[in-house]
XYZ file of C-alpha atoms in Angstrom:
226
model
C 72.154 84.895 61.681
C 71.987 82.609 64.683
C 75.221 81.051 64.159
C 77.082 84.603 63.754
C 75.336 86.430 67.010
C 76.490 83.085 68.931
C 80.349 83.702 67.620
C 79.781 87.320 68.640
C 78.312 86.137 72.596
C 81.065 83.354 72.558
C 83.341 86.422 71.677
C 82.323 88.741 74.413
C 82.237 86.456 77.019
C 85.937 85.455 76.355
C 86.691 89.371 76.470
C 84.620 89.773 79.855
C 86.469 86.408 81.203
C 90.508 88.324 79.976
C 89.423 91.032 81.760
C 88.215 89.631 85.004
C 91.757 87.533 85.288
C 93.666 90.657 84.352
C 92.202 92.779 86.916
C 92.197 89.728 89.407
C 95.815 88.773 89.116
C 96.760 92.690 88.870
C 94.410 93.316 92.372
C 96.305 90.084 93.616
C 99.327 90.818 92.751
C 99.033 94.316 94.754
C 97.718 92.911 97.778
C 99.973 90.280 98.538
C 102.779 92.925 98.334
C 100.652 95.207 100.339
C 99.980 92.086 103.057
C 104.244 91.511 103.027
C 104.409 94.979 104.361
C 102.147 94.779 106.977
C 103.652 91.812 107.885
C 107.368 93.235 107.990
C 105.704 95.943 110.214
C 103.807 93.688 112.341
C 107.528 91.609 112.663
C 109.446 94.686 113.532
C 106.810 95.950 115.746
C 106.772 92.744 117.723
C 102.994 92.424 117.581
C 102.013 89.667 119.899
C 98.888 86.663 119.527
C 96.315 88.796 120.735
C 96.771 91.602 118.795
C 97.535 88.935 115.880
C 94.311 87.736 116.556
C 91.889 90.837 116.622
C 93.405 91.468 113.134
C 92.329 87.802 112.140
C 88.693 88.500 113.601
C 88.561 92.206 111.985
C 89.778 90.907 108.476
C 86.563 87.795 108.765
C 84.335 90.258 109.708
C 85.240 92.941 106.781
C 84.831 89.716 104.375
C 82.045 88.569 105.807
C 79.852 91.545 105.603
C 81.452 94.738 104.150
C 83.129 93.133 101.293
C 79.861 91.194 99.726
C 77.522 94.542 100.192
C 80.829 96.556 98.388
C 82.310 94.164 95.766
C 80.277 96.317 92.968
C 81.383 99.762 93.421
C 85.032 101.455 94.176
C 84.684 101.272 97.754
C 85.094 97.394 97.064
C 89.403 97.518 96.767
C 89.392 99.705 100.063
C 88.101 96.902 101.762
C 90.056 94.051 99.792
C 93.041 95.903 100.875
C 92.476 96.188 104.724
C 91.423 92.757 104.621
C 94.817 91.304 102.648
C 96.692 94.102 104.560
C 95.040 92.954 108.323
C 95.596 88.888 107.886
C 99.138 90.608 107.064
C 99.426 91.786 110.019
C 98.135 88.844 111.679
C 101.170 86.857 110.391
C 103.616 88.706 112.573
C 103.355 86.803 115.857
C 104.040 83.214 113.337
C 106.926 84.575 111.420
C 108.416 85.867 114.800
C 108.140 82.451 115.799
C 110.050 80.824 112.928
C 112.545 83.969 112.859
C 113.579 82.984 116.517
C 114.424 79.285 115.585
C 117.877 78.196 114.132
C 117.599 78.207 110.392
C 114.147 80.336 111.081
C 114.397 82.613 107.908
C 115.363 79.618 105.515
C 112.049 77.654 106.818
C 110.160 80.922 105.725
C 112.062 81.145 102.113
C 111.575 78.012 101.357
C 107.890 78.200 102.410
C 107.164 81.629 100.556
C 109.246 79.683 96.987
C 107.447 76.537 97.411
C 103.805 78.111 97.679
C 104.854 80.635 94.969
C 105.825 77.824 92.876
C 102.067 75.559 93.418
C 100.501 78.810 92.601
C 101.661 79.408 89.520
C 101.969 76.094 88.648
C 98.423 75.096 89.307
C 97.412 79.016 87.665
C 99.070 77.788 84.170
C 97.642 74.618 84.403
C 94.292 76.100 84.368
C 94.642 78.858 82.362
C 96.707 76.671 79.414
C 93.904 73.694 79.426
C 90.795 75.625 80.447
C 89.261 72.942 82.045
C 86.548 72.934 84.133
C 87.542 72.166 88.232
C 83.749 72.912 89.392
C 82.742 69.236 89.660
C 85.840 69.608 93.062
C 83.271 72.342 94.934
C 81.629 70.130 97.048
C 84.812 67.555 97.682
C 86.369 70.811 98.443
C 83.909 72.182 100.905
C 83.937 68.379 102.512
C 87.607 68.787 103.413
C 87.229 72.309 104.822
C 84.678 70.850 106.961
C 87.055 68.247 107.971
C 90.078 70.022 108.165
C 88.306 73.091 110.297
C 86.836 70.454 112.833
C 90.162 68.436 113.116
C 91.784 71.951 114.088
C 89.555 72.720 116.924
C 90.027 69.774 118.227
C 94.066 70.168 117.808
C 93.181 73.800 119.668
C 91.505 72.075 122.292
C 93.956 69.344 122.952
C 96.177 72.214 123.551
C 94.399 73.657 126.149
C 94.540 70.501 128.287
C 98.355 70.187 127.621
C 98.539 67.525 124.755
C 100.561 68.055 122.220
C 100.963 66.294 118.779
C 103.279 67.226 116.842
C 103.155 64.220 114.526
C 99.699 64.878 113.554
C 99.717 68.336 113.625
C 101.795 67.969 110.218
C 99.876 65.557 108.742
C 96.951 67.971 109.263
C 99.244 70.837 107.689
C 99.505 68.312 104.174
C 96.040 68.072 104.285
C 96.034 72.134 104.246
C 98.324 72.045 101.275
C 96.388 69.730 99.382
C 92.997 71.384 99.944
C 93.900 74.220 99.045
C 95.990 73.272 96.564
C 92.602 71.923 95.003
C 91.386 75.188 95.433
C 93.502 77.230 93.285
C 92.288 74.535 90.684
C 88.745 75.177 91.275
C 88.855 78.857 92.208
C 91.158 79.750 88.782
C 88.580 77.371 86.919
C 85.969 79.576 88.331
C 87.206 82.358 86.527
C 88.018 80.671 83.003
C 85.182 79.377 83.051
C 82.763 82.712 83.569
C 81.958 81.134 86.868
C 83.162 84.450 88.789
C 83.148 87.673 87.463
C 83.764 90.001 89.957
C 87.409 90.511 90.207
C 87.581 91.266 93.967
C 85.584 88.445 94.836
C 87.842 86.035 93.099
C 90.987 88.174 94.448
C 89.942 87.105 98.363
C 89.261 83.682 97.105
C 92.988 83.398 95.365
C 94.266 85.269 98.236
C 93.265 83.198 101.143
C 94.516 79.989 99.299
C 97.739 81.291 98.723
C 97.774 82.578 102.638
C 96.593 79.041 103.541
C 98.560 77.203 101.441
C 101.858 79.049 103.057
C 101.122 79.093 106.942
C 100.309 74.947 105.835
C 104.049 74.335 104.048
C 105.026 76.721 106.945
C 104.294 74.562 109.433
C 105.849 71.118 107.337
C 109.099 73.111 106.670
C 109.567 73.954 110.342
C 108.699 70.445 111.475
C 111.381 68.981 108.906
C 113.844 70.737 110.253
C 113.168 70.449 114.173
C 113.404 67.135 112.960
C-alpha cells in the first residue's frame, strides 16, 4: 500500500514539474518576443541612457516588490510582462550603440545566435539528464557578488576618466560564464521541484538569457574593434 501511494506521489510530482516547464518556457517564450518589441521601439524611438535607465530602475523595483506579493494570482503575468517588456526598452540606448558601429548589426546577430544557442544547449542538457545543479547556488551567488562589485568599480573608474577596455571583456566572460551556470542551476531548479511557480522561474530564465546577451554583446563588439 505504501509502495503504490509512493508511485502515485512520485507520479504527481513529475506531472506538477511538466507543467511548471511548459508554462515557464511558453511565459518565456512570450516575453522575450514581447521584450524584442519594446526594444525595436525603444531603437526607432531613439530613447537615450536616462530614459534607458528609469526603465532599468522601474523593471527592479516591479521585481522586487510587486512581482513576489503577485506571483500567485493572474495579476502575476501583467507584471512579468512590464518587467521583460521595460528591461526591453532599456536595451535601446546599447543596441543604438552597436547599430552605429561598422559591422554594428552583425555584432548583435551573432550575439542574439550565440546566447540562443547556450540557452538551449544548457536547457537540453538539463532537461535530458535531470541532474541536480543546486549544489552551484552558493558558487553562483559568490560570483554575482564578485562580478557586481568589480562593475562598480569599472563604473567608477569611468567617472574619473579611466578606461579599460581589456578588462572590461574579461569581466564580460565572467558574465557569460555565470550566468551560463545559471541556466544550469535555475533549469535544475525546475526539474528538480525546486521552483514551482512558473513566473518566478520565467524572471529567473529571463534575466540570464538578458545577461548572458548584453555579456557576449560586449565580447563580440570588442573582437571586432579589434
Amino acid at each position: 500500500m505504501q509502495t503504490q501511494l509512493y508511485s502515485q506521489s512520485r507520479a504527481l510530482d513529475r506531472r506538477e514539474t511538466a507543467k511548471v516547464l511548459r508554462n515557464t518556457y511558453a511565459m518565456l517564450a512570450m516575453t522575450v518576443l514581447f521584450s524584442a518589441v519594446t526594444a525595436g521601439l525603444s531603437v526607432a524611438l531613439g530613447v537615450g541612457r536616462g530614459m534607458g535607465l528609469i526603465c532599468s530602475i522601474a523593471a527592479i523595483a516591479l521585481v522586487w516588490f510587486v512581482l513576489p506579493r503577485t506571483a500567485n494570482s493572474s495579476a502575476g503575468i501583467g507584471v512579468v510582462f512590464a518587467f521583460t517588456g521595460l528591461l526591453g526598452a532599456s536595451l535601446g540606448p546599447l543596441l543604438n550603440h552597436y547599430l552605429g558601429l561598422a559591422g554594428g548589426g552583425q555584432i548583435i546577430t551573432q550575439a542574439l545566435g550565440t546566447t540562443a544557442l547556450v540557452f538551449f544547449a544548457l536547457s537540453a542538457y538539463v532537461l535530458t539528464t535531470r541532474k541536480d545543479f543546486s549544489f552551484m547556488g552558493g558558487f553562483l551567488f559568490v560570483g554575482l557578488i564578485a562580478v557586481l562589485v568589480c562593475s562598480l568599480g569599472m563604473v567608477v573608474a569611468g567617472f574619473f576618466g579611466v578606461y579599460m577596455p581589456l578588462a572590461s571583456v574579461v569581466l564580460s566572460g565572467a558574465i557569460a560564464l555565470l550566468f551560463s551556470g545559471f541556466i544550469l542551476y535555475d533549469t535544475s531548479q525546475i526539474v528538480n521541484g525546486g521552483e514551482t511557480n512558473y513566473l518566478m522561474a520565467t524572471t529567473r530564465l529571463y534575466l540570464d538569457i538578458l545577461n548572458l546577451f548584453t555579456a557576449l554583446l560586449s565580447i563580440f563588439g570588442f573582437a571586432s574593434n579589434d
